[in-house]
């Protein structure tokens, strides 16, 4: 999100909203991101909510399962290949329904309300493993074309603002060889284990297929 939420928050307070859940990003606090464009945007929103006096919880979800569609679906439909810089960077894909359920619980129950809740999917995997999983769901080979940082910047063709993309690439490069954090927050709040990336892909396989 780019811009200010001050007017929205003020309207919520004026309307008598008693509690809010803010969907933020780990970029707001992670090393290499909190002081760069993505982190700065999220931190500005996070400041506006408490400054209003509105009671709230901030959610920090891990890498979204929907990122596979946003970043790779077009390439897969076009040629069954995905160009990725730092494909060995780890992610912990989280299902959007789990984020929604956590938010709904916080809005309707006081049990787990706190300043923040960090949410993750059930498994750390490399980006190239996520691509392989897409291929498995589709029943087809999906190839990862490893590209350099500079090639990734050129291939994007301005789709993502360059400072934002540079930050994303730098963070990915710095995490290679590590394991992405996994926690049980989704299960603790919703009462069921976090959904897998496969479950989201199976429900949305058509987004990666031609026709």
Short mmCIF file of C-alpha atoms in Angstrom, two decimals:
data_model
loop_
_atom_site.label_atom_id
_atom_site.label_comp_id
_atom_site.label_asym_id
_atom_site.label_seq_id
_atom_site.Cartn_x
_atom_site.Cartn_y
_atom_site.Cartn_z
CA UNK A 1 0.00 0.00 0.00
CA UNK A 2 1.30 3.47 -0.87
CA UNK A 3 -0.13 6.59 0.72
CA UNK A 4 -1.73 7.51 4.01
CA UNK A 5 -4.53 5.78 5.92
CA UNK A 6 -5.11 8.69 8.27
CA UNK A 7 -8.53 9.58 6.82
CA UNK A 8 -9.69 5.96 6.90
CA UNK A 9 -8.58 5.47 10.50
CA UNK A 10 -10.21 8.74 11.56
CA UNK A 11 -13.45 7.66 9.90
CA UNK A 12 -13.30 4.31 11.72
CA UNK A 13 -12.86 6.05 15.06
CA UNK A 14 -15.70 8.47 14.30
CA UNK A 15 -17.94 5.52 13.35
CA UNK A 16 -17.34 3.90 16.73
CA UNK A 17 -15.21 1.00 15.57
CA UNK A 18 -14.01 -0.74 18.72
CA UNK A 19 -11.27 -2.98 17.32
CA UNK A 20 -9.22 -3.27 14.15
CA UNK A 21 -6.86 -5.81 12.63
CA UNK A 22 -4.08 -4.39 10.47
CA UNK A 23 -2.49 -6.59 7.83
CA UNK A 24 1.14 -5.55 7.65
CA UNK A 25 4.35 -7.26 6.54
CA UNK A 26 7.49 -8.64 8.22
CA UNK A 27 9.27 -6.08 6.05
CA UNK A 28 8.27 -3.60 8.75
CA UNK A 29 10.85 -5.11 11.11
CA UNK A 30 13.10 -7.50 9.18
CA UNK A 31 16.80 -6.86 8.70
CA UNK A 32 17.43 -5.36 5.28
CA UNK A 33 13.82 -4.26 4.81
CA UNK A 34 12.52 -2.19 7.72
CA UNK A 35 14.43 0.92 6.64
CA UNK A 36 13.87 0.46 2.90
CA UNK A 37 10.80 1.27 0.76
CA UNK A 38 8.55 -1.67 1.64
CA UNK A 39 9.31 -1.46 5.34
CA UNK A 40 8.88 2.30 5.43
CA UNK A 41 5.46 2.09 3.79
CA UNK A 42 4.18 -0.49 6.27
CA UNK A 43 5.69 1.28 9.27
CA UNK A 44 3.95 4.52 8.31
CA UNK A 45 0.59 2.74 8.30
CA UNK A 46 1.41 1.02 11.58
CA UNK A 47 2.09 4.38 13.20
CA UNK A 48 -1.21 5.85 12.04
CA UNK A 49 -3.36 3.21 13.73
CA UNK A 50 -2.07 3.52 17.32
CA UNK A 51 -1.81 7.30 16.94
CA UNK A 52 -5.58 7.31 16.40
CA UNK A 53 -6.18 5.52 19.70
CA UNK A 54 -7.93 2.64 17.93
CA UNK A 55 -7.45 -0.69 19.69
CA UNK A 56 -5.87 -3.12 17.29
CA UNK A 57 -3.62 -6.08 16.51
CA UNK A 58 -1.06 -6.07 13.70
CA UNK A 59 -0.73 -9.24 11.64
CA UNK A 60 2.60 -10.15 10.06
CA UNK A 61 2.02 -13.01 7.60
CA UNK A 62 4.87 -14.86 5.92
CA UNK A 63 5.30 -15.14 2.14
CA UNK A 64 1.81 -15.28 0.62
CA UNK A 65 0.74 -18.35 -1.36
CA UNK A 66 -0.84 -15.91 -3.82
CA UNK A 67 2.63 -14.59 -4.69
CA UNK A 68 3.03 -17.68 -6.86
CA UNK A 69 0.20 -16.43 -9.07
CA UNK A 70 1.28 -12.80 -9.03
CA UNK A 71 4.91 -13.49 -9.90
CA UNK A 72 4.92 -16.72 -11.90
CA UNK A 73 1.53 -17.61 -13.38
CA UNK A 74 1.97 -15.55 -16.55
CA UNK A 75 5.36 -17.06 -17.28
CA UNK A 76 4.11 -20.58 -16.64
CA UNK A 77 1.10 -20.12 -18.91
CA UNK A 78 3.31 -18.64 -21.63
CA UNK A 79 6.02 -21.28 -21.70
CA UNK A 80 6.14 -23.54 -18.67
CA UNK A 81 9.20 -21.73 -17.33
CA UNK A 82 9.91 -19.22 -14.56
CA UNK A 83 12.86 -16.83 -14.41
CA UNK A 84 13.97 -16.33 -10.79
CA UNK A 85 16.95 -14.65 -9.23
CA UNK A 86 18.05 -16.35 -6.01
CA UNK A 87 15.69 -19.29 -6.46
CA UNK A 88 17.27 -21.00 -3.44
CA UNK A 89 15.94 -18.28 -1.12
CA UNK A 90 13.60 -19.81 1.50
CA UNK A 91 9.95 -18.89 1.93
CA UNK A 92 7.14 -20.13 4.17
CA UNK A 93 4.01 -19.86 2.02
CA UNK A 94 0.87 -19.01 3.95
CA UNK A 95 -2.67 -19.63 2.68
CA UNK A 96 -4.79 -16.44 2.51
CA UNK A 97 -7.74 -18.21 4.14
CA UNK A 98 -5.63 -18.74 7.25
CA UNK A 99 -4.85 -15.03 7.45
CA UNK A 100 -8.54 -14.23 7.05
CA UNK A 101 -9.57 -16.70 9.75
CA UNK A 102 -7.04 -15.30 12.19
CA UNK A 103 -8.25 -11.76 11.49
CA UNK A 104 -11.89 -12.78 11.93
CA UNK A 105 -11.12 -14.47 15.24
CA UNK A 106 -9.32 -11.40 16.55
CA UNK A 107 -12.21 -9.17 15.55
CA UNK A 108 -14.81 -11.35 17.25
CA UNK A 109 -12.95 -12.80 20.27
CA UNK A 110 -10.62 -11.23 22.81
CA UNK A 111 -8.63 -14.40 23.54
CA UNK A 112 -5.59 -13.75 21.34
CA UNK A 113 -5.67 -10.01 21.01
CA UNK A 114 -2.20 -8.54 21.39
CA UNK A 115 -0.02 -5.86 19.87
CA UNK A 116 0.94 -8.21 17.04
CA UNK A 117 0.69 -11.77 15.77
CA UNK A 118 3.31 -13.28 13.47
CA UNK A 119 1.79 -15.87 11.13
CA UNK A 120 3.48 -18.49 9.00
CA UNK A 121 2.60 -21.34 6.70
CA UNK A 122 3.43 -24.90 7.78
CA UNK A 123 6.65 -25.45 5.82
CA UNK A 124 9.85 -23.66 4.84
CA UNK A 125 10.85 -24.30 1.24
CA UNK A 126 13.04 -22.77 -1.42
CA UNK A 127 11.38 -20.76 -4.17
CA UNK A 128 12.46 -23.40 -6.68
CA UNK A 129 10.68 -26.01 -4.55
CA UNK A 130 7.49 -23.95 -4.74
CA UNK A 131 7.82 -23.90 -8.53
CA UNK A 132 8.32 -27.68 -8.56
CA UNK A 133 5.17 -28.03 -6.48
CA UNK A 134 3.23 -26.02 -9.05
CA UNK A 135 4.47 -28.42 -11.71
CA UNK A 136 3.42 -31.39 -9.62
CA UNK A 137 -0.08 -29.98 -9.18
CA UNK A 138 -0.32 -29.26 -12.90
CA UNK A 139 1.10 -32.64 -13.85
CA UNK A 140 3.72 -30.91 -15.98
CA UNK A 141 7.36 -29.96 -15.81
CA UNK A 142 7.89 -26.32 -14.88
CA UNK A 143 11.48 -25.19 -15.37
CA UNK A 144 13.28 -22.61 -13.26
CA UNK A 145 15.60 -20.38 -15.27
CA UNK A 146 18.15 -19.00 -12.82
CA UNK A 147 18.94 -15.37 -13.62
CA UNK A 148 21.23 -12.79 -12.05
CA UNK A 149 20.09 -9.84 -10.00
CA UNK A 150 20.72 -7.52 -12.95
CA UNK A 151 18.78 -9.76 -15.33
CA UNK A 152 15.85 -9.87 -12.90
CA UNK A 153 15.77 -6.08 -12.79
CA UNK A 154 15.75 -5.91 -16.60
CA UNK A 155 13.11 -8.63 -16.99
CA UNK A 156 10.71 -6.87 -14.63
CA UNK A 157 10.41 -3.95 -17.07
CA UNK A 158 9.15 -1.56 -14.42
CA UNK A 159 6.26 -3.72 -13.20
CA UNK A 160 7.52 -3.22 -9.64
CA UNK A 161 9.11 0.11 -8.64
CA UNK A 162 12.86 -0.42 -8.93
CA UNK A 163 13.76 0.45 -5.29
CA UNK A 164 11.15 -2.05 -4.10
CA UNK A 165 12.40 -4.79 -6.42
CA UNK A 166 16.01 -4.12 -5.44
CA UNK A 167 15.05 -4.53 -1.79
CA UNK A 168 13.23 -7.80 -2.49
CA UNK A 169 16.20 -9.18 -4.42
CA UNK A 170 18.71 -8.16 -1.76
CA UNK A 171 16.68 -9.82 0.98
CA UNK A 172 16.31 -13.00 -1.08
CA UNK A 173 20.06 -13.12 -1.68
CA UNK A 174 20.80 -12.67 2.03
CA UNK A 175 18.57 -15.57 3.10
CA UNK A 176 20.02 -18.30 0.87
CA UNK A 177 21.11 -21.27 2.97
CA UNK A 178 18.75 -20.40 5.81
CA UNK A 179 15.38 -21.83 6.85
CA UNK A 180 12.39 -19.51 6.72
CA UNK A 181 10.66 -19.14 10.13
CA UNK A 182 7.77 -21.49 10.88
CA UNK A 183 5.42 -21.10 13.86
CA UNK A 184 2.11 -22.49 15.13
CA UNK A 185 0.22 -19.20 15.46
CA UNK A 186 -2.42 -20.11 12.88
CA UNK A 187 -3.22 -23.38 14.64
CA UNK A 188 -3.15 -21.77 18.07
CA UNK A 189 -5.71 -19.14 17.07
CA UNK A 190 -7.92 -21.00 14.58
CA UNK A 191 -7.74 -24.48 16.11
CA UNK A 192 -6.55 -26.18 12.91
CA UNK A 193 -3.11 -26.61 11.33
CA UNK A 194 -2.01 -24.04 8.78
CA UNK A 195 -3.06 -24.92 5.25
CA UNK A 196 -0.38 -26.00 2.80
CA UNK A 197 0.75 -24.28 -0.38
CA UNK A 198 -0.40 -27.38 -2.26
CA UNK A 199 -3.96 -26.89 -1.03
CA UNK A 200 -4.03 -23.34 -2.42
CA UNK A 201 -2.44 -24.39 -5.71
CA UNK A 202 -4.92 -27.24 -6.19
CA UNK A 203 -7.81 -24.81 -5.76
CA UNK A 204 -6.27 -22.33 -8.20
CA UNK A 205 -4.50 -24.54 -10.73
CA UNK A 206 -6.50 -22.95 -13.56
CA UNK A 207 -4.61 -19.68 -12.95
CA UNK A 208 -1.45 -21.43 -14.15
CA UNK A 209 -2.97 -23.22 -17.13
CA UNK A 210 -3.74 -22.06 -20.66
CA UNK A 211 -7.37 -22.12 -21.73
#
